Amino acid sequence: MFPADLILGWRVAPGRIAKHAYDGMYYASNSQGFSVVKNMDEYFAVPKPANIYRIIVIGGSTVMGAGVKDPRDSLPAALYKQLQQKNLIGDKFLEVINAGVSGYDISQEYLSLL
């Protein structure tokens, strides 16, 4: 789930599902190496289309989804669900990217964001 990375030390492998050491928990990543918020086939276009409101959540294991049985219950997934329910973005579409990586510190998070 976490292959080596020359700059960051490790990263999330794209397109993976891995059982966590804790009973019943698992991690899942999309083809771009982001932890799943909605489903495995999530894809985030680059450059971002004008009709998309995009939020990127960075952090360590808590953001990635440690402590929840399903990655679709992570902090970024909960944020996505709350914003969708409130319909605060008008006529734009909403994307929440879970860029959390277990074990990352602030320097790795910064470099990953860049």
JSON list of C-alpha atoms in Angstrom, two decimals:
[
{"chain": "A", "resi": 1, "resn": "MET", "atom": "CA", "xyz": [0.00, 0.00, 0.00]},
{"chain": "A", "resi": 2, "resn": "PHE", "atom": "CA", "xyz": [2.95, 2.35, 0.64]},
{"chain": "A", "resi": 3, "resn": "PRO", "atom": "CA", "xyz": [5.73, 2.09, -1.97]},
{"chain": "A", "resi": 4, "resn": "ALA", "atom": "CA", "xyz": [8.96, 4.03, -1.53]},
{"chain": "A", "resi": 5, "resn": "ASP", "atom": "CA", "xyz": [9.20, 7.58, -2.86]},
{"chain": "A", "resi": 6, "resn": "LEU", "atom": "CA", "xyz": [12.56, 9.34, -3.39]},
{"chain": "A", "resi": 7, "resn": "ILE", "atom": "CA", "xyz": [11.28, 12.72, -2.14]},
{"chain": "A", "resi": 8, "resn": "LEU", "atom": "CA", "xyz": [8.55, 11.88, 0.37]},
{"chain": "A", "resi": 9, "resn": "GLY", "atom": "CA", "xyz": [9.91, 8.59, 1.74]},
{"chain": "A", "resi": 10, "resn": "TRP", "atom": "CA", "xyz": [6.70, 6.72, 0.86]},
{"chain": "A", "resi": 11, "resn": "ARG", "atom": "CA", "xyz": [3.37, 7.43, -0.78]},
{"chain": "A", "resi": 12, "resn": "VAL", "atom": "CA", "xyz": [0.00, 5.78, -1.33]},
{"chain": "A", "resi": 13, "resn": "ALA", "atom": "CA", "xyz": [0.10, 3.23, -4.16]},
{"chain": "A", "resi": 14, "resn": "PRO", "atom": "CA", "xyz": [-2.47, 3.88, -6.89]},
{"chain": "A", "resi": 15, "resn": "GLY", "atom": "CA", "xyz": [-5.40, 1.53, -7.38]},
{"chain": "A", "resi": 16, "resn": "ARG", "atom": "CA", "xyz": [-5.00, -0.56, -4.23]},
{"chain": "A", "resi": 17, "resn": "ILE", "atom": "CA", "xyz": [-7.18, -2.04, -1.53]},
{"chain": "A", "resi": 18, "resn": "ALA", "atom": "CA", "xyz": [-5.32, -3.18, 1.59]},
{"chain": "A", "resi": 19, "resn": "LYS", "atom": "CA", "xyz": [-6.53, -4.62, 4.86]},
{"chain": "A", "resi": 20, "resn": "HIS", "atom": "CA", "xyz": [-5.25, -2.66, 7.83]},
{"chain": "A", "resi": 21, "resn": "ALA", "atom": "CA", "xyz": [-3.60, -4.40, 10.78]},
{"chain": "A", "resi": 22, "resn": "TYR", "atom": "CA", "xyz": [-6.67, -3.58, 12.90]},
{"chain": "A", "resi": 23, "resn": "ASP", "atom": "CA", "xyz": [-9.61, -5.94, 12.53]},
{"chain": "A", "resi": 24, "resn": "GLY", "atom": "CA", "xyz": [-12.07, -5.04, 9.79]},
{"chain": "A", "resi": 25, "resn": "MET", "atom": "CA", "xyz": [-10.37, -1.83, 8.62]},
{"chain": "A", "resi": 26, "resn": "TYR", "atom": "CA", "xyz": [-9.08, -1.32, 5.10]},
{"chain": "A", "resi": 27, "resn": "TYR", "atom": "CA", "xyz": [-7.55, 1.38, 2.93]},
{"chain": "A", "resi": 28, "resn": "ALA", "atom": "CA", "xyz": [-8.43, 1.96, -0.72]},
{"chain": "A", "resi": 29, "resn": "SER", "atom": "CA", "xyz": [-6.83, 4.27, -3.28]},
{"chain": "A", "resi": 30, "resn": "ASN", "atom": "CA", "xyz": [-7.87, 5.48, -6.71]},
{"chain": "A", "resi": 31, "resn": "SER", "atom": "CA", "xyz": [-5.75, 5.34, -9.89]},
{"chain": "A", "resi": 32, "resn": "GLN", "atom": "CA", "xyz": [-4.03, 8.62, -8.91]},
{"chain": "A", "resi": 33, "resn": "GLY", "atom": "CA", "xyz": [-2.93, 7.36, -5.49]},
{"chain": "A", "resi": 34, "resn": "PHE", "atom": "CA", "xyz": [-5.46, 9.30, -3.39]},
{"chain": "A", "resi": 35, "resn": "SER", "atom": "CA", "xyz": [-7.43, 7.58, -0.66]},
{"chain": "A", "resi": 36, "resn": "VAL", "atom": "CA", "xyz": [-11.00, 6.93, -1.70]},
{"chain": "A", "resi": 37, "resn": "VAL", "atom": "CA", "xyz": [-13.69, 9.42, -0.68]},
{"chain": "A", "resi": 38, "resn": "LYS", "atom": "CA", "xyz": [-16.64, 8.12, -2.75]},
{"chain": "A", "resi": 39, "resn": "ASN", "atom": "CA", "xyz": [-15.52, 5.16, -4.90]},
{"chain": "A", "resi": 40, "resn": "MET", "atom": "CA", "xyz": [-12.50, 3.46, -6.50]},
{"chain": "A", "resi": 41, "resn": "ASP", "atom": "CA", "xyz": [-13.04, 5.02, -9.92]},
{"chain": "A", "resi": 42, "resn": "GLU", "atom": "CA", "xyz": [-12.74, 8.61, -8.67]},
{"chain": "A", "resi": 43, "resn": "TYR", "atom": "CA", "xyz": [-10.53, 10.62, -11.01]},
{"chain": "A", "resi": 44, "resn": "PHE", "atom": "CA", "xyz": [-9.54, 14.25, -10.62]},
{"chain": "A", "resi": 45, "resn": "ALA", "atom": "CA", "xyz": [-8.94, 16.06, -13.91]},
{"chain": "A", "resi": 46, "resn": "VAL", "atom": "CA", "xyz": [-5.81, 18.18, -14.29]},
{"chain": "A", "resi": 47, "resn": "PRO", "atom": "CA", "xyz": [-6.16, 21.05, -14.88]},
{"chain": "A", "resi": 48, "resn": "LYS", "atom": "CA", "xyz": [-9.29, 21.42, -12.78]},
{"chain": "A", "resi": 49, "resn": "PRO", "atom": "CA", "xyz": [-12.40, 22.22, -14.86]},
{"chain": "A", "resi": 50, "resn": "ALA", "atom": "CA", "xyz": [-14.00, 25.62, -14.17]},
{"chain": "A", "resi": 51, "resn": "ASN", "atom": "CA", "xyz": [-17.29, 24.08, -13.00]},
{"chain": "A", "resi": 52, "resn": "ILE", "atom": "CA", "xyz": [-15.59, 22.14, -10.16]},
{"chain": "A", "resi": 53, "resn": "TYR", "atom": "CA", "xyz": [-15.10, 23.33, -6.60]},
{"chain": "A", "resi": 54, "resn": "ARG", "atom": "CA", "xyz": [-12.18, 21.26, -5.29]},
{"chain": "A", "resi": 55, "resn": "ILE", "atom": "CA", "xyz": [-11.02, 20.78, -1.70]},
{"chain": "A", "resi": 56, "resn": "ILE", "atom": "CA", "xyz": [-7.75, 18.96, -0.95]},
{"chain": "A", "resi": 57, "resn": "VAL", "atom": "CA", "xyz": [-7.39, 17.58, 2.58]},
{"chain": "A", "resi": 58, "resn": "ILE", "atom": "CA", "xyz": [-3.81, 16.82, 3.62]},
{"chain": "A", "resi": 59, "resn": "GLY", "atom": "CA", "xyz": [-2.63, 15.11, 6.78]},
{"chain": "A", "resi": 60, "resn": "GLY", "atom": "CA", "xyz": [-1.48, 11.83, 8.27]},
{"chain": "A", "resi": 61, "resn": "SER", "atom": "CA", "xyz": [-3.25, 8.66, 9.27]},
{"chain": "A", "resi": 62, "resn": "THR", "atom": "CA", "xyz": [-6.31, 10.38, 10.74]},
{"chain": "A", "resi": 63, "resn": "VAL", "atom": "CA", "xyz": [-7.04, 12.10, 7.42]},
{"chain": "A", "resi": 64, "resn": "MET", "atom": "CA", "xyz": [-6.25, 8.97, 5.44]},
{"chain": "A", "resi": 65, "resn": "GLY", "atom": "CA", "xyz": [-8.86, 7.05, 7.42]},
{"chain": "A", "resi": 66, "resn": "ALA", "atom": "CA", "xyz": [-7.24, 5.31, 10.37]},
{"chain": "A", "resi": 67, "resn": "GLY", "atom": "CA", "xyz": [-9.91, 4.41, 12.88]},
{"chain": "A", "resi": 68, "resn": "VAL", "atom": "CA", "xyz": [-12.75, 3.86, 10.41]},
{"chain": "A", "resi": 69, "resn": "LYS", "atom": "CA", "xyz": [-13.65, 0.50, 8.93]},
{"chain": "A", "resi": 70, "resn": "ASP", "atom": "CA", "xyz": [-14.46, 1.90, 5.48]},
{"chain": "A", "resi": 71, "resn": "PRO", "atom": "CA", "xyz": [-12.41, 4.64, 3.76]},
{"chain": "A", "resi": 72, "resn": "ARG", "atom": "CA", "xyz": [-15.69, 6.22, 2.66]},
{"chain": "A", "resi": 73, "resn": "ASP", "atom": "CA", "xyz": [-16.17, 7.14, 6.34]},
{"chain": "A", "resi": 74, "resn": "SER", "atom": "CA", "xyz": [-12.89, 9.09, 6.63]},
{"chain": "A", "resi": 75, "resn": "LEU", "atom": "CA", "xyz": [-12.70, 12.76, 7.64]},
{"chain": "A", "resi": 76, "resn": "PRO", "atom": "CA", "xyz": [-12.54, 13.98, 3.99]},
{"chain": "A", "resi": 77, "resn": "ALA", "atom": "CA", "xyz": [-15.48, 11.71, 3.07]},
{"chain": "A", "resi": 78, "resn": "ALA", "atom": "CA", "xyz": [-17.53, 13.12, 5.97]},
{"chain": "A", "resi": 79, "resn": "LEU", "atom": "CA", "xyz": [-16.66, 16.65, 4.82]},
{"chain": "A", "resi": 80, "resn": "TYR", "atom": "CA", "xyz": [-17.82, 15.78, 1.29]},
{"chain": "A", "resi": 81, "resn": "LYS", "atom": "CA", "xyz": [-21.12, 14.36, 2.57]},
{"chain": "A", "resi": 82, "resn": "GLN", "atom": "CA", "xyz": [-21.80, 17.40, 4.78]},
{"chain": "A", "resi": 83, "resn": "LEU", "atom": "CA", "xyz": [-21.08, 19.90, 2.00]},
{"chain": "A", "resi": 84, "resn": "GLN", "atom": "CA", "xyz": [-23.22, 17.94, -0.49]},
{"chain": "A", "resi": 85, "resn": "GLN", "atom": "CA", "xyz": [-26.15, 17.95, 1.93]},
{"chain": "A", "resi": 86, "resn": "LYS", "atom": "CA", "xyz": [-25.92, 21.68, 2.58]},
{"chain": "A", "resi": 87, "resn": "ASN", "atom": "CA", "xyz": [-25.59, 22.52, -1.16]},
{"chain": "A", "resi": 88, "resn": "LEU", "atom": "CA", "xyz": [-23.35, 25.53, -0.47]},
{"chain": "A", "resi": 89, "resn": "ILE", "atom": "CA", "xyz": [-21.60, 25.54, -3.83]},
{"chain": "A", "resi": 90, "resn": "GLY", "atom": "CA", "xyz": [-24.44, 26.54, -6.12]},
{"chain": "A", "resi": 91, "resn": "ASP", "atom": "CA", "xyz": [-24.20, 25.28, -9.69]},
{"chain": "A", "resi": 92, "resn": "LYS", "atom": "CA", "xyz": [-20.66, 23.89, -9.37]},
{"chain": "A", "resi": 93, "resn": "PHE", "atom": "CA", "xyz": [-19.70, 20.27, -8.79]},
{"chain": "A", "resi": 94, "resn": "LEU", "atom": "CA", "xyz": [-17.81, 19.36, -5.61]},
{"chain": "A", "resi": 95, "resn": "GLU", "atom": "CA", "xyz": [-14.67, 17.25, -5.33]},
{"chain": "A", "resi": 96, "resn": "VAL", "atom": "CA", "xyz": [-12.95, 16.43, -2.05]},
{"chain": "A", "resi": 97, "resn": "ILE", "atom": "CA", "xyz": [-9.52, 14.86, -2.44]},
{"chain": "A", "resi": 98, "resn": "ASN", "atom": "CA", "xyz": [-8.20, 12.76, 0.42]},
{"chain": "A", "resi": 99, "resn": "ALA", "atom": "CA", "xyz": [-4.46, 13.40, 0.18]},
{"chain": "A", "resi": 100, "resn": "GLY", "atom": "CA", "xyz": [-3.80, 12.00, 3.67]},
{"chain": "A", "resi": 101, "resn": "VAL", "atom": "CA", "xyz": [-0.93, 9.53, 3.99]},
{"chain": "A", "resi": 102, "resn": "SER", "atom": "CA", "xyz": [-0.37, 7.46, 7.10]},
{"chain": "A", "resi": 103, "resn": "GLY", "atom": "CA", "xyz": [2.72, 8.59, 9.00]},
{"chain": "A", "resi": 104, "resn": "TYR", "atom": "CA", "xyz": [3.28, 11.87, 7.12]},
{"chain": "A", "resi": 105, "resn": "ASP", "atom": "CA", "xyz": [4.48, 14.90, 9.04]},
{"chain": "A", "resi": 106, "resn": "ILE", "atom": "CA", "xyz": [4.02, 18.56, 8.06]},
{"chain": "A", "resi": 107, "resn": "SER", "atom": "CA", "xyz": [7.10, 18.65, 5.80]},
{"chain": "A", "resi": 108, "resn": "GLN", "atom": "CA", "xyz": [5.92, 15.62, 3.79]},
{"chain": "A", "resi": 109, "resn": "GLU", "atom": "CA", "xyz": [2.41, 17.05, 3.60]},
{"chain": "A", "resi": 110, "resn": "TYR", "atom": "CA", "xyz": [3.79, 20.34, 2.25]},
{"chain": "A", "resi": 111, "resn": "LEU", "atom": "CA", "xyz": [5.97, 18.62, -0.36]},
{"chain": "A", "resi": 112, "resn": "SER", "atom": "CA", "xyz": [3.09, 16.37, -1.38]},
{"chain": "A", "resi": 113, "resn": "LEU", "atom": "CA", "xyz": [0.83, 19.38, -1.86]},
{"chain": "A", "resi": 114, "resn": "LEU", "atom": "CA", "xyz": [3.41, 21.08, -4.06]}
]
